[in-house]
PDB file of C-alpha atoms in Angstrom:
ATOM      1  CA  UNK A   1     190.816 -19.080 -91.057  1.00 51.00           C
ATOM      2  CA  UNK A   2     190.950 -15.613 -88.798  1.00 87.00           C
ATOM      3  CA  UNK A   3     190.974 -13.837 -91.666  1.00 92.00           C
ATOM      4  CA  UNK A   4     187.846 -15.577 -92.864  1.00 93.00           C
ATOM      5  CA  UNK A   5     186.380 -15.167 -90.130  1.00 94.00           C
ATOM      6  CA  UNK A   6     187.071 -11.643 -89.550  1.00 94.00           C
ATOM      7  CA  UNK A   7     185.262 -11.254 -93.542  1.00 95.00           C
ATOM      8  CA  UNK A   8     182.365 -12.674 -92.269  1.00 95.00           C
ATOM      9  CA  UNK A   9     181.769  -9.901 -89.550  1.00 95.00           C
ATOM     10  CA  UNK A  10     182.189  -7.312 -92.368  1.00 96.00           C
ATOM     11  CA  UNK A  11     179.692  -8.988 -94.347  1.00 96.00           C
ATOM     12  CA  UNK A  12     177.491  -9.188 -91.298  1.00 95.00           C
ATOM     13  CA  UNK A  13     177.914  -5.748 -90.740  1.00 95.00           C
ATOM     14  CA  UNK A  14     177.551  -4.746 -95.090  1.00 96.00           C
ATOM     15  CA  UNK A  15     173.936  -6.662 -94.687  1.00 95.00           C
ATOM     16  CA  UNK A  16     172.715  -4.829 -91.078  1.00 94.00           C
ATOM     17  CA  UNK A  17     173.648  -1.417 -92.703  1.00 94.00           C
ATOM     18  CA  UNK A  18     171.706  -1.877 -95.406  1.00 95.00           C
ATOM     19  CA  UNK A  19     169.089  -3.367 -93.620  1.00 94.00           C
ATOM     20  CA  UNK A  20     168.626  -0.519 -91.272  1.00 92.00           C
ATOM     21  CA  UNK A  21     169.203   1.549 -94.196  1.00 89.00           C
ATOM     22  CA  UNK A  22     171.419   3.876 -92.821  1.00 83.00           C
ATOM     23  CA  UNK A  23     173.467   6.465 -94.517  1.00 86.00           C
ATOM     24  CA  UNK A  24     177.111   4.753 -93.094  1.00 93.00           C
ATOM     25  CA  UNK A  25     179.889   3.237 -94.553  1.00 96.00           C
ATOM     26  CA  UNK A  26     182.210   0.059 -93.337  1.00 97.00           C
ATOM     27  CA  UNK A  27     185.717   1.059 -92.091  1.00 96.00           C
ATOM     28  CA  UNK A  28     187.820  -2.068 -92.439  1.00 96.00           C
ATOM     29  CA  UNK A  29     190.956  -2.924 -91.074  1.00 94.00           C
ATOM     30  CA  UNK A  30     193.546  -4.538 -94.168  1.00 96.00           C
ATOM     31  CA  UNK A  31     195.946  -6.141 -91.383  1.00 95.00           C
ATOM     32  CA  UNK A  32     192.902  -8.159 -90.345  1.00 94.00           C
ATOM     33  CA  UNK A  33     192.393  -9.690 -94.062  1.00 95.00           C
ATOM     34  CA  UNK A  34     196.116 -10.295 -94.094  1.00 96.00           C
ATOM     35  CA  UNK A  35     196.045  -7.873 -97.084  1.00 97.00           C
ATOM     36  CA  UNK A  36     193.917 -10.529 -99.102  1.00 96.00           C
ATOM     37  CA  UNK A  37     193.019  -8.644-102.412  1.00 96.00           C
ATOM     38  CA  UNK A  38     190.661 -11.015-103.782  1.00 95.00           C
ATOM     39  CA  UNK A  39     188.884 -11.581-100.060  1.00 95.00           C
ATOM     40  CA  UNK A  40     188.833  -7.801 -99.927  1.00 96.00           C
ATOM     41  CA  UNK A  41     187.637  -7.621-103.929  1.00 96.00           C
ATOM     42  CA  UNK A  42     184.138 -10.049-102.832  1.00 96.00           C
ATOM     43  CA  UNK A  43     183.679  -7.625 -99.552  1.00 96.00           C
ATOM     44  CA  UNK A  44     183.624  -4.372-102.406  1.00 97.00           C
ATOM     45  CA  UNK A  45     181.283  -6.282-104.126  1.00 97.00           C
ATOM     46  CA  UNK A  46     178.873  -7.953-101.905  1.00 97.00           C
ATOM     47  CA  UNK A  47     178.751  -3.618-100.669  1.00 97.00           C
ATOM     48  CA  UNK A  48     178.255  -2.379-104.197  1.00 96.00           C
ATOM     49  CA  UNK A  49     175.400  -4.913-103.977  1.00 96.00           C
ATOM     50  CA  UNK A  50     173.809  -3.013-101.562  1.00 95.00           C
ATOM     51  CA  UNK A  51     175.363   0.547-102.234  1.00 95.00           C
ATOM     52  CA  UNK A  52     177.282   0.327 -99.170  1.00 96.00           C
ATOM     53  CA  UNK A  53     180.935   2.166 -99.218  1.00 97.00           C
ATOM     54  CA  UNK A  54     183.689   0.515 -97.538  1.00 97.00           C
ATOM     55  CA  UNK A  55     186.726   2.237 -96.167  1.00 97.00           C
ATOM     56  CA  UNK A  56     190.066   0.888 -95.956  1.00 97.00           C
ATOM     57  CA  UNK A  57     191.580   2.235 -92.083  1.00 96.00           C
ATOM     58  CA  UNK A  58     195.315   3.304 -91.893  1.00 94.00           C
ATOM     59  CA  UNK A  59     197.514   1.168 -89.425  1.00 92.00           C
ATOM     60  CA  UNK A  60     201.271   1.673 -89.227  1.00 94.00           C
ATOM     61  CA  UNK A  61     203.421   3.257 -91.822  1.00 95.00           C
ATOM     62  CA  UNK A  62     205.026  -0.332 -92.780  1.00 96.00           C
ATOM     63  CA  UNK A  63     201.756  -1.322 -93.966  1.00 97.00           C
ATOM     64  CA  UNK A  64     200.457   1.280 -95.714  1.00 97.00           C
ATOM     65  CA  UNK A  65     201.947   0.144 -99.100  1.00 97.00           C
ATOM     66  CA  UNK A  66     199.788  -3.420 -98.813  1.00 97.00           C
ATOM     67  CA  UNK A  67     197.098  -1.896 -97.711  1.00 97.00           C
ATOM     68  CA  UNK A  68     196.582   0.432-100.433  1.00 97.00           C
ATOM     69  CA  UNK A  69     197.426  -2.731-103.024  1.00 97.00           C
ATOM     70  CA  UNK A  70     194.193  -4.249-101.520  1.00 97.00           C
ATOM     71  CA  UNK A  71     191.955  -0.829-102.088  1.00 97.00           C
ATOM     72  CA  UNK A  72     192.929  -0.877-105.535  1.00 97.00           C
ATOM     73  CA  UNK A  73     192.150  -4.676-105.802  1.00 96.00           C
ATOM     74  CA  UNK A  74     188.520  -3.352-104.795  1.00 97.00           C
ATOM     75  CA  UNK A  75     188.514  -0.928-107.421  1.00 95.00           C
ATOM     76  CA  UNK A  76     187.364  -4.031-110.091  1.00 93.00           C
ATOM     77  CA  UNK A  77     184.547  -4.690-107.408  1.00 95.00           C
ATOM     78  CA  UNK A  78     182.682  -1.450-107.395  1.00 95.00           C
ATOM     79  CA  UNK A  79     182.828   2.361-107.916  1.00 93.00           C
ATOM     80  CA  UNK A  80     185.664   4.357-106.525  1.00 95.00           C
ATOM     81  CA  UNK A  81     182.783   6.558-104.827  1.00 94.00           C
ATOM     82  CA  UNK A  82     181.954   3.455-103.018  1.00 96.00           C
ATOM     83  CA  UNK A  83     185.650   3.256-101.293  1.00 97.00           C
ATOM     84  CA  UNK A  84     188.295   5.083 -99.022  1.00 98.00           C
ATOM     85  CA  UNK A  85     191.274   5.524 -97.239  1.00 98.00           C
ATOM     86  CA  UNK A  86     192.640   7.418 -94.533  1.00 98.00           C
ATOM     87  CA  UNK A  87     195.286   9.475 -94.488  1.00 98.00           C
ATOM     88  CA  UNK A  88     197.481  10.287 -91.060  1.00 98.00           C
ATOM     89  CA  UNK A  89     199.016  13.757 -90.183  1.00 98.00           C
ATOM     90  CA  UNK A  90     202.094  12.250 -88.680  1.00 97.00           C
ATOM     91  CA  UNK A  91     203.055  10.479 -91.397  1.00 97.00           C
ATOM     92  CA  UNK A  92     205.754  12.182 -94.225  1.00 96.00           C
ATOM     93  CA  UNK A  93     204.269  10.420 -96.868  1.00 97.00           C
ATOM     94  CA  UNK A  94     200.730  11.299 -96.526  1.00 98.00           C
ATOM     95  CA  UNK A  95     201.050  14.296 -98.629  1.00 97.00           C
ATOM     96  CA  UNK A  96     202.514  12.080-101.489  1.00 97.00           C
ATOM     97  CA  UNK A  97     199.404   9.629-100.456  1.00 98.00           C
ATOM     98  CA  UNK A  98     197.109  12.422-101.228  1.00 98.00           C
ATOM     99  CA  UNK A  99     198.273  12.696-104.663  1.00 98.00           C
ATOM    100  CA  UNK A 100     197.436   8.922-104.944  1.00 98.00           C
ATOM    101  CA  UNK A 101     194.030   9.386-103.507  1.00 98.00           C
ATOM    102  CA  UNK A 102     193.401  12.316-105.686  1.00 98.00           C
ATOM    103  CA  UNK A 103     194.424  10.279-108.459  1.00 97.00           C
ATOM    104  CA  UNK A 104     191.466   7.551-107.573  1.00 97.00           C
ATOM    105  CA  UNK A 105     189.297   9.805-107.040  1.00 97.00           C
ATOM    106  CA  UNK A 106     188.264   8.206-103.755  1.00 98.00           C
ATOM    107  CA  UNK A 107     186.684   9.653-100.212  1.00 98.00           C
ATOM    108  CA  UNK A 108     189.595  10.618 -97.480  1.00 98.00           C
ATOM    109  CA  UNK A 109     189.632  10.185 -93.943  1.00 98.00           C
ATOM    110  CA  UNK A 110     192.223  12.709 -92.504  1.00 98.00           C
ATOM    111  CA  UNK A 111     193.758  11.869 -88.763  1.00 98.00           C
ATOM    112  CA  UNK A 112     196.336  12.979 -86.695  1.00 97.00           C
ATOM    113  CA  UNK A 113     197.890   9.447 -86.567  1.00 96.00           C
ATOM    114  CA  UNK A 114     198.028   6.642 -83.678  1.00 91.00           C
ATOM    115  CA  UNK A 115     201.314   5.213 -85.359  1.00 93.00           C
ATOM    116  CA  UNK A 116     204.714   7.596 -85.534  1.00 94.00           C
ATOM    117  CA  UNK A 117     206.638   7.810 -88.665  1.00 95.00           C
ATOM    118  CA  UNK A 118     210.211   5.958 -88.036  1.00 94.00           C
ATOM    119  CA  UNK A 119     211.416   8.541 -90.573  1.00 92.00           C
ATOM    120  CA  UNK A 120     210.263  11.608 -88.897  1.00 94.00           C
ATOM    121  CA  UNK A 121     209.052  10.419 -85.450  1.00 93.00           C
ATOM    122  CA  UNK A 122     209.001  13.994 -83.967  1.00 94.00           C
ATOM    123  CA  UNK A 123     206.395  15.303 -86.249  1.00 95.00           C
ATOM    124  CA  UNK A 124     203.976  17.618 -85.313  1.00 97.00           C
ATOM    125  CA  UNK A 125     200.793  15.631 -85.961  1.00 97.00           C
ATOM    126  CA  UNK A 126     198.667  19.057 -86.254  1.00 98.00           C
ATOM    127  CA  UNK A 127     201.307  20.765 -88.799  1.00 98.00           C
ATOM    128  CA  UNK A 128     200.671  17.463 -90.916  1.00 98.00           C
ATOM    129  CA  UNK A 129     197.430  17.527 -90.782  1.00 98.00           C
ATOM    130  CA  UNK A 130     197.005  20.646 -92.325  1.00 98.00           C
ATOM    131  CA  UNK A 131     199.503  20.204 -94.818  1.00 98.00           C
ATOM    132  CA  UNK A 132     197.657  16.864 -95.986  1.00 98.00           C
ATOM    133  CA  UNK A 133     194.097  18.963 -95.903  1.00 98.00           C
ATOM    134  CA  UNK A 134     196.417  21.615 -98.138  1.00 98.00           C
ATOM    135  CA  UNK A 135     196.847  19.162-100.755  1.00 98.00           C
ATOM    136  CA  UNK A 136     193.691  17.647-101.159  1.00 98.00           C
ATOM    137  CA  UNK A 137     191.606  21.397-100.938  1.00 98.00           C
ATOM    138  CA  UNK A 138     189.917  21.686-104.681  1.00 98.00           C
ATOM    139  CA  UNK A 139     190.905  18.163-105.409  1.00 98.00           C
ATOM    140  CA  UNK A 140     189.611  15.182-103.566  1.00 98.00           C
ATOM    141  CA  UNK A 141     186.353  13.849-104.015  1.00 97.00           C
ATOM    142  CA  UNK A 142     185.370  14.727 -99.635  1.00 98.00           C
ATOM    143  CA  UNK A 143     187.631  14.803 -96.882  1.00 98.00           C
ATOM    144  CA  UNK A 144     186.471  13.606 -93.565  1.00 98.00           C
ATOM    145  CA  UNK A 145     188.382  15.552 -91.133  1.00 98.00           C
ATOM    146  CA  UNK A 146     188.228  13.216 -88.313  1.00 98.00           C
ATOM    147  CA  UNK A 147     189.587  14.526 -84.990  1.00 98.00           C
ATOM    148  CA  UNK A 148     188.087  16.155 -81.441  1.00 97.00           C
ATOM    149  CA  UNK A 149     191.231  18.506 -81.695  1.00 97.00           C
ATOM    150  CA  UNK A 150     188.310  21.568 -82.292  1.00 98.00           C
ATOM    151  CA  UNK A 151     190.146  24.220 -83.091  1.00 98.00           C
ATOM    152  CA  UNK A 152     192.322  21.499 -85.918  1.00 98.00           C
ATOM    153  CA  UNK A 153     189.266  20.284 -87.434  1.00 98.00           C
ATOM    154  CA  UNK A 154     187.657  24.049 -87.458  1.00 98.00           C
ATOM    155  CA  UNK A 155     190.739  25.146 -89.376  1.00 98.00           C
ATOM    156  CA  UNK A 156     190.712  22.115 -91.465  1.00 98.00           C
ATOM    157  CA  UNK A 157     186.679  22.661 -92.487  1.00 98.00           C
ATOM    158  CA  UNK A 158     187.488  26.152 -93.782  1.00 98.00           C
ATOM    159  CA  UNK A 159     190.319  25.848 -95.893  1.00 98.00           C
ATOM    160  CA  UNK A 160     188.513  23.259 -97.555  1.00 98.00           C
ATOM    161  CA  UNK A 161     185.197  25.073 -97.664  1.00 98.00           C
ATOM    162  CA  UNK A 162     187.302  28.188 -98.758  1.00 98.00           C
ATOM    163  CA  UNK A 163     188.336  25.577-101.820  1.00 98.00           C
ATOM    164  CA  UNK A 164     184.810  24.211-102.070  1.00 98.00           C
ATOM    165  CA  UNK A 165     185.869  21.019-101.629  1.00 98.00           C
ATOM    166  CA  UNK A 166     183.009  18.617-100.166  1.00 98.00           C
ATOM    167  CA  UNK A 167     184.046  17.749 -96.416  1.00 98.00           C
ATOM    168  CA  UNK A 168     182.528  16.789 -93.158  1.00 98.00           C
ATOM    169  CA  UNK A 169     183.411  16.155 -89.442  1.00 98.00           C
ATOM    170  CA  UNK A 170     183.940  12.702 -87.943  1.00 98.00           C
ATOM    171  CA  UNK A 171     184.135  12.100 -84.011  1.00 98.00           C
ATOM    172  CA  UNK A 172     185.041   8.776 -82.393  1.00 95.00           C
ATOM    173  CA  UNK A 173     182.265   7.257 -80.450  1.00 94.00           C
ATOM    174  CA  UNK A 174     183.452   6.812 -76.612  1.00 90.00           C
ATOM    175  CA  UNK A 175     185.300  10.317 -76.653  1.00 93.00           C
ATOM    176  CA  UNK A 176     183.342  13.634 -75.538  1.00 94.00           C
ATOM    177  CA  UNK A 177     181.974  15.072 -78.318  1.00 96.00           C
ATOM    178  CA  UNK A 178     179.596  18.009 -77.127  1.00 96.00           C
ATOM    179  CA  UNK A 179     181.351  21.152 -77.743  1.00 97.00           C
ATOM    180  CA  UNK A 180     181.958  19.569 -81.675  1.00 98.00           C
ATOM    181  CA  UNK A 181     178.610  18.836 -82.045  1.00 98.00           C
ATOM    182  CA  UNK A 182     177.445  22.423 -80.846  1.00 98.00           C
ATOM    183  CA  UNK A 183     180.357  24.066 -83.097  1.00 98.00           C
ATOM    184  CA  UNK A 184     179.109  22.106 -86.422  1.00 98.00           C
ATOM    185  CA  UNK A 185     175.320  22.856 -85.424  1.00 98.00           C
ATOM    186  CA  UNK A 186     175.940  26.510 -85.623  1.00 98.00           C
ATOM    187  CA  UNK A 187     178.943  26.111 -88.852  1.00 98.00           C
ATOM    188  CA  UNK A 188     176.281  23.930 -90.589  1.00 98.00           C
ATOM    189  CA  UNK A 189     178.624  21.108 -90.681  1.00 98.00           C
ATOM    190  CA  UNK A 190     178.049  17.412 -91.318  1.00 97.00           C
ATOM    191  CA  UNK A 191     179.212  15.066 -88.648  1.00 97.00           C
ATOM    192  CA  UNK A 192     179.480  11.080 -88.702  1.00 97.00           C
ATOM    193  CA  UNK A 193     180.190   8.892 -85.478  1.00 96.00           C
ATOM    194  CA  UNK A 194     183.005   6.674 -86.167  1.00 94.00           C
ATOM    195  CA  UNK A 195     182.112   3.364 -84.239  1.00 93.00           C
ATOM    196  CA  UNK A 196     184.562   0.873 -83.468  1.00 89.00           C
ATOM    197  CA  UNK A 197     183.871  -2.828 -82.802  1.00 83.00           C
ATOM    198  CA  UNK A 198     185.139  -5.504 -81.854  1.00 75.00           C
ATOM    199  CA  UNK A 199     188.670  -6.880 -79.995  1.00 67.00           C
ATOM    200  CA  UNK A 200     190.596  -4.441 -80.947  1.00 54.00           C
ATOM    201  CA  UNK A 201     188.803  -1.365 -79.445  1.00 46.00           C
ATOM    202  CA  UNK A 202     189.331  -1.588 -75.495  1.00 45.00           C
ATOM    203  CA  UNK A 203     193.375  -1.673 -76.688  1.00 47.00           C
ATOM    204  CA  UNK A 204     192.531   1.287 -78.612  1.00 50.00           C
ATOM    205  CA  UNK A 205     190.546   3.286 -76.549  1.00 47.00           C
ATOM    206  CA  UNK A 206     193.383   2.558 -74.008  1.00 45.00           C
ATOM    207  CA  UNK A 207     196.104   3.626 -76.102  1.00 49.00           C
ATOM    208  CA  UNK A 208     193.693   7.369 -76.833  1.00 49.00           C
ATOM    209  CA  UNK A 209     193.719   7.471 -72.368  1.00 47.00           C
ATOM    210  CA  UNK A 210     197.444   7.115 -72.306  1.00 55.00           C
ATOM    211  CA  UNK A 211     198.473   9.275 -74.782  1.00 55.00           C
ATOM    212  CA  UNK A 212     195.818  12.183 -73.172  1.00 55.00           C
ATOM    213  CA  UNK A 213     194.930  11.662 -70.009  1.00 58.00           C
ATOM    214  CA  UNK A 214     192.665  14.260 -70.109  1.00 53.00           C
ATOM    215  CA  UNK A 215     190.231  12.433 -72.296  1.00 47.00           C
ATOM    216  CA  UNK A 216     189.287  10.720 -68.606  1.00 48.00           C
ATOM    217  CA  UNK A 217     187.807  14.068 -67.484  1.00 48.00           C
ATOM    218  CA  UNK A 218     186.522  15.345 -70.617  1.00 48.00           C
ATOM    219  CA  UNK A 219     184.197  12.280 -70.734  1.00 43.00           C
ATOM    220  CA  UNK A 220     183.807  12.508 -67.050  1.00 48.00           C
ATOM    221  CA  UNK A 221     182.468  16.009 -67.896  1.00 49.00           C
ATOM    222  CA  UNK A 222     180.393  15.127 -70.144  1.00 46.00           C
ATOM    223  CA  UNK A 223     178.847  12.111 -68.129  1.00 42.00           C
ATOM    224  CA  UNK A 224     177.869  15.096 -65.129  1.00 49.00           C
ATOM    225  CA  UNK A 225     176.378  17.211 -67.743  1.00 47.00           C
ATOM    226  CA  UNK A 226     174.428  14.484 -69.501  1.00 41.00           C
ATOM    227  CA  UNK A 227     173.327  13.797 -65.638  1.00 46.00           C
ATOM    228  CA  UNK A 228     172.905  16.907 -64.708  1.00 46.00           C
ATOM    229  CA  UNK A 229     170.416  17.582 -67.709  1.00 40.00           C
ATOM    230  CA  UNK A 230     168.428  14.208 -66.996  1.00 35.00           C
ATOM    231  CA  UNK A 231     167.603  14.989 -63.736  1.00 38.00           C
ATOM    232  CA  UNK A 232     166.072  18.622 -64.305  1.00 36.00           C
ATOM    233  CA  UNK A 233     164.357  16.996 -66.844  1.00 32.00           C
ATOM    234  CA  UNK A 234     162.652  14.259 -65.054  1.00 34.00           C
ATOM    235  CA  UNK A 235     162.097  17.007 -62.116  1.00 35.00           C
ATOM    236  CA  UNK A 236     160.176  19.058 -64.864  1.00 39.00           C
ATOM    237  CA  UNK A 237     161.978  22.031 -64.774  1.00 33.00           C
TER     238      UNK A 237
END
């Protein structure tokens, strides 16, 4: 029944999106559908109704084999244009995952990682990062490289403009995102707003403030200059 429930948000969301006619896709969460191919097989196709792409989120590394069972499940449902996955940095066996994406020919998301690897839980999320951008550069159908790490995701845009591979930048709604936005204005870069939902985001939002604390001040920062700009703006000046 959760799971059912849960289906019927994501077809809530498929109809507003086309509704509103925006140019987004649907990130869903597999663990949610309890990895339910055929479930997930009628959400690809109710969004290939409306020419909506849905993305399938990473979670931890123990789930990543079910959860790419239930993108391929999709597959029968609609266009491999019209789905995704996302790839973590921390993870050793997101560079073998890129072959498999490659192989699709789907869309990539490309993160650092929330989860650590229990086979290599020292990695340097940055390091893998770049390696995973290394092996889908010339290859992958776009690469969202989704991270406020600026000087990461500047990196990762050029070596995958340098292999004219289509890519963008994503930023995580909540999380200051002003000196991105400026750098992609003036880099003529793309940039999406990822935009959680739901329970689960005040538990992940927390998790982002304990593992950087300085994500309180950045936003803080950004709150003052927002304010700041208001005001001299009402004043007239």
């Amino acid at each position: 029944e959760g799971c059912l429930t849960v289906a019927d948000q994501y077809l809530a969301a498929i109809e507003r999106l086309h509704q509103y006619d925006l140019e987004s896709y649907l990130s869903i969460k597999p663990p949610a559908l309890r990895f339910d191919c055929s479930l997930a097989a009628e959400l690809a196709a109710a969004a290939h109704a409306h020419s909506i792409r849905v993305h399938c989120d990473s979670h931890g590394p123990e789930v990543a084999d079910p959860s790419h069972a239930m993108l391929e499940a999709m597959i029968v449902a609609t266009s491999t244009e019209k789905l995704g996955t996302t790839l973590p940095g921390r993870w050793q066996r997101s560079v073998a995952d890129a072959e498999w994406a490659v192989d699709l020919n789907v869309p990539v998301r490309v993160v650092k990682g929330q989860w650590p690897d229990p086979a290599d839980p020292h990695r340097d999320p940055s390091a893998g990062f770049l390696e995973v951008v290394d092996r889908l550069a010339g290859r992958a159908r776009h690469v969202a490289v989704a991270s406020h790490d600026l000087p990461l995701a500047a990196e990762a845009i050029s070596r995958l403009r340098a292999s004219e591979t289509p890519c963008g930048l994503e930023l995580l709604s909540g999380l200051p995102m002003k000196r991105s936005l400026h750098w992609a204005r003036e880099n003529d870069v793309k940039v999406r707003v990822y935009v959680p939902y739901g329970k689960g985001y005040v538990p992940h939002a927390v998790s982002h403030l304990r593992r950087n604390p300085r994500i309180a001040w950045w936003i803080l920062k950004d709150l003052l200059t927002i304010g700041d700009r208001t005001s001299r703006l009402s004043s007239g000046s």
